[in-house]
Amino acid sequence: MPKIKTAILQTHVYKDKIRNITQTAEHLAAPELASIDLAVLPEMFCCPYENKCFPEYAEAEGGDTWEKCSRLAAEHKIYLVAGSMPERDEEGHIYNTSYVFDRTGKQIGKHRKMHLFDINVKGGQYFKESDTLTPGNQVTVFDTEFGKMGLCICYDLRFPELARLMVDKGAQVIIVPAAFNMTTGPLHWELMFRQRAVDNQVYTIGAAPARDMNAGYHSWGHSIVTDPWGKVLMEMDEKPDIKVVKLDLDEVSRVREELPLLKHRRKDLYTLSQI
Ligand SMILES: NC(=O)CC(=O)C(=O)O
């Protein structure tokens, strides 16, 4: 099985939406990314992570930002997980949505954040996505020439049932555009990516915005890739950065064969099902 050359882009999020897309285009055109198969962008890569910005920056599926991402995927002949962006539907609901494009620019996946980030940590992070956003209700797995990949957004990763449902649908990699923060990031970020990788014997990929202490929300950054054994293959610091990591799906088969957790489940005693 050929290795999947994956670029993780930890970019700065500007208030100017177009500038965010232009910088993404410039990064993808860099010679170091010439032979990648897959690129993953951060949660809200083109919109400041603030409730007041979501309605202002929201676009319908097929809108300008969607169109530019589709064109970038086609131009570079890559799979592009276009981080996430605020999506407005016909009824005016707004979602935190991640689109996936194939090497021809065709949309092959779409995930609307299912678990909204409503937390209130005393002396720490407060956020209430439900003030402006509507939750999605689909488990998302998409097909590639390498195999199936699952997709969720940030807070979704905290729900082990969702990761397991993606794995039950065939996911060997779980991709997570995400933006943890200075309260939850230090203890939970790496743990969460390693934990979901170990539970499910998958690669996990987290792509976060770079930290900007002048922004309304302070991203933890630390974009990460872990292997199916739970080993961290790459972790950034808080600054803008781009890293390329090779994923070998034979490793998923090897780990699942040697430590057959998924086979050893007592499905006669418990089940997990999607309603
Ligand atoms: N921003 C999120 O959705 C989640 C997050 O920061 C956390 O779970 O912590």
mmCIF file of N, CA and C in Angstrom, residues 6-10 40-43 152 154 157 173-180 189 193 203-209 221-226 234-236:
data_model
loop_
_atom_site.group_PDB
_atom_site.id
_atom_site.type_symbol
_atom_site.label_atom_id
_atom_site.label_comp_id
_atom_site.label_asym_id
_atom_site.label_seq_id
_atom_site.Cartn_x
_atom_site.Cartn_y
_atom_site.Cartn_z
ATOM 1 N N THR A 6 0.954 13.468 3.607
ATOM 2 C CA THR A 6 -0.090 14.358 4.132
ATOM 3 C C THR A 6 0.516 15.651 4.667
ATOM 4 N N ALA A 7 0.015 16.757 4.192
ATOM 5 C CA ALA A 7 0.479 18.062 4.699
ATOM 6 C C ALA A 7 -0.538 18.604 5.690
ATOM 7 N N ILE A 8 -0.031 19.029 6.842
ATOM 8 C CA ILE A 8 -0.899 19.649 7.848
ATOM 9 C C ILE A 8 -0.512 21.124 7.887
ATOM 10 N N LEU A 9 -1.484 21.989 7.687
ATOM 11 C CA LEU A 9 -1.212 23.422 7.628
ATOM 12 C C LEU A 9 -1.742 24.088 8.902
ATOM 13 N N GLN A 10 -0.834 24.602 9.686
ATOM 14 C CA GLN A 10 -1.237 25.358 10.890
ATOM 15 C C GLN A 10 -1.066 26.841 10.551
ATOM 16 N N VAL A 40 -4.555 19.061 4.949
ATOM 17 C CA VAL A 40 -5.583 19.286 5.972
ATOM 18 C C VAL A 40 -5.418 20.707 6.534
ATOM 19 N N LEU A 41 -6.505 21.458 6.501
ATOM 20 C CA LEU A 41 -6.499 22.837 6.999
ATOM 21 C C LEU A 41 -7.167 22.895 8.379
ATOM 22 N N PRO A 42 -6.956 23.985 9.117
ATOM 23 C CA PRO A 42 -7.509 24.097 10.480
ATOM 24 C C PRO A 42 -9.019 24.373 10.536
ATOM 25 N N GLU A 43 -9.569 24.144 11.742
ATOM 26 C CA GLU A 43 -10.957 24.557 12.002
ATOM 27 C C GLU A 43 -11.051 26.071 11.769
ATOM 28 N N CYS A 152 -14.232 14.588 11.651
ATOM 29 C CA CYS A 152 -15.082 15.268 12.634
ATOM 30 C C CYS A 152 -14.390 16.584 12.971
ATOM 31 N N CYS A 154 -13.115 19.178 15.943
ATOM 32 C CA CYS A 154 -12.726 19.634 17.287
ATOM 33 C C CYS A 154 -13.470 18.932 18.418
ATOM 34 N N LEU A 157 -14.320 15.246 18.763
ATOM 35 C CA LEU A 157 -13.338 14.195 19.075
ATOM 36 C C LEU A 157 -13.446 13.738 20.532
ATOM 37 N N VAL A 173 -8.238 6.308 9.225
ATOM 38 C CA VAL A 173 -7.623 7.590 9.599
ATOM 39 C C VAL A 173 -8.780 8.461 10.084
ATOM 40 N N ILE A 174 -8.560 9.207 11.177
ATOM 41 C CA ILE A 174 -9.581 10.171 11.611
ATOM 42 C C ILE A 174 -8.970 11.569 11.525
ATOM 43 N N ILE A 175 -9.604 12.395 10.721
ATOM 44 C CA ILE A 175 -9.088 13.746 10.473
ATOM 45 C C ILE A 175 -9.943 14.757 11.238
ATOM 46 N N VAL A 176 -9.248 15.680 11.919
ATOM 47 C CA VAL A 176 -9.961 16.590 12.823
ATOM 48 C C VAL A 176 -9.457 18.028 12.693
ATOM 49 N N PRO A 177 -10.096 18.849 11.871
ATOM 50 C CA PRO A 177 -9.807 20.277 11.968
ATOM 51 C C PRO A 177 -10.271 20.725 13.365
ATOM 52 N N ALA A 178 -9.424 21.425 14.094
ATOM 53 C CA ALA A 178 -9.730 21.645 15.513
ATOM 54 C C ALA A 178 -9.066 22.918 16.016
ATOM 55 N N ALA A 179 -9.601 23.442 17.129
ATOM 56 C CA ALA A 179 -8.973 24.609 17.759
ATOM 57 C C ALA A 179 -9.220 24.512 19.262
ATOM 58 N N PHE A 180 -8.417 23.684 19.945
ATOM 59 C CA PHE A 180 -8.486 23.684 21.405
ATOM 60 C C PHE A 180 -7.966 25.041 21.880
ATOM 61 N N TRP A 189 -5.379 18.034 24.694
ATOM 62 C CA TRP A 189 -5.205 17.951 23.232
ATOM 63 C C TRP A 189 -4.477 16.673 22.805
ATOM 64 N N PHE A 193 -6.003 13.007 21.072
ATOM 65 C CA PHE A 193 -5.604 12.437 19.775
ATOM 66 C C PHE A 193 -4.962 11.065 19.953
ATOM 67 N N TYR A 203 -4.858 6.163 12.468
ATOM 68 C CA TYR A 203 -4.104 7.419 12.509
ATOM 69 C C TYR A 203 -5.079 8.526 12.904
ATOM 70 N N THR A 204 -4.622 9.463 13.726
ATOM 71 C CA THR A 204 -5.435 10.657 13.967
ATOM 72 C C THR A 204 -4.618 11.884 13.536
ATOM 73 N N ILE A 205 -5.320 12.827 12.933
ATOM 74 C CA ILE A 205 -4.679 14.058 12.439
ATOM 75 C C ILE A 205 -5.463 15.249 12.973
ATOM 76 N N GLY A 206 -4.785 16.152 13.647
ATOM 77 C CA GLY A 206 -5.433 17.385 14.111
ATOM 78 C C GLY A 206 -4.763 18.580 13.470
ATOM 79 N N ALA A 207 -5.551 19.436 12.825
ATOM 80 C CA ALA A 207 -4.996 20.663 12.222
ATOM 81 C C ALA A 207 -5.654 21.856 12.902
ATOM 82 N N ALA A 208 -4.821 22.686 13.527
ATOM 83 C CA ALA A 208 -5.327 23.817 14.325
ATOM 84 C C ALA A 208 -4.843 25.145 13.750
ATOM 85 N N PRO A 209 -5.566 26.220 14.028
ATOM 86 C CA PRO A 209 -5.031 27.542 13.684
ATOM 87 C C PRO A 209 -3.827 27.860 14.566
ATOM 88 N N GLY A 221 -3.118 25.607 19.134
ATOM 89 C CA GLY A 221 -2.172 25.227 18.069
ATOM 90 C C GLY A 221 -1.825 23.759 18.202
ATOM 91 N N HIS A 222 -0.521 23.417 18.137
ATOM 92 C CA HIS A 222 -0.039 22.061 18.382
ATOM 93 C C HIS A 222 -0.620 21.011 17.432
ATOM 94 N N SER A 223 -0.814 21.393 16.178
ATOM 95 C CA SER A 223 -1.299 20.422 15.178
ATOM 96 C C SER A 223 -0.500 19.135 15.302
ATOM 97 N N ILE A 224 -1.171 18.011 15.078
ATOM 98 C CA ILE A 224 -0.606 16.728 15.527
ATOM 99 C C ILE A 224 -0.972 15.591 14.587
ATOM 100 N N VAL A 225 -0.094 14.602 14.521
ATOM 101 C CA VAL A 225 -0.417 13.323 13.864
ATOM 102 C C VAL A 225 0.029 12.200 14.799
ATOM 103 N N THR A 226 -0.884 11.270 15.075
ATOM 104 C CA THR A 226 -0.492 10.089 15.867
ATOM 105 C C THR A 226 -0.750 8.834 15.048
ATOM 106 N N MET A 234 4.153 13.584 14.876
ATOM 107 C CA MET A 234 4.482 14.999 14.629
ATOM 108 C C MET A 234 3.601 15.850 15.531
ATOM 109 N N GLU A 235 4.198 16.829 16.181
ATOM 110 C CA GLU A 235 3.386 17.821 16.894
ATOM 111 C C GLU A 235 4.071 19.173 16.772
ATOM 112 N N MET A 236 3.322 20.161 16.379
ATOM 113 C CA MET A 236 3.886 21.509 16.217
ATOM 114 C C MET A 236 3.840 22.239 17.557
#
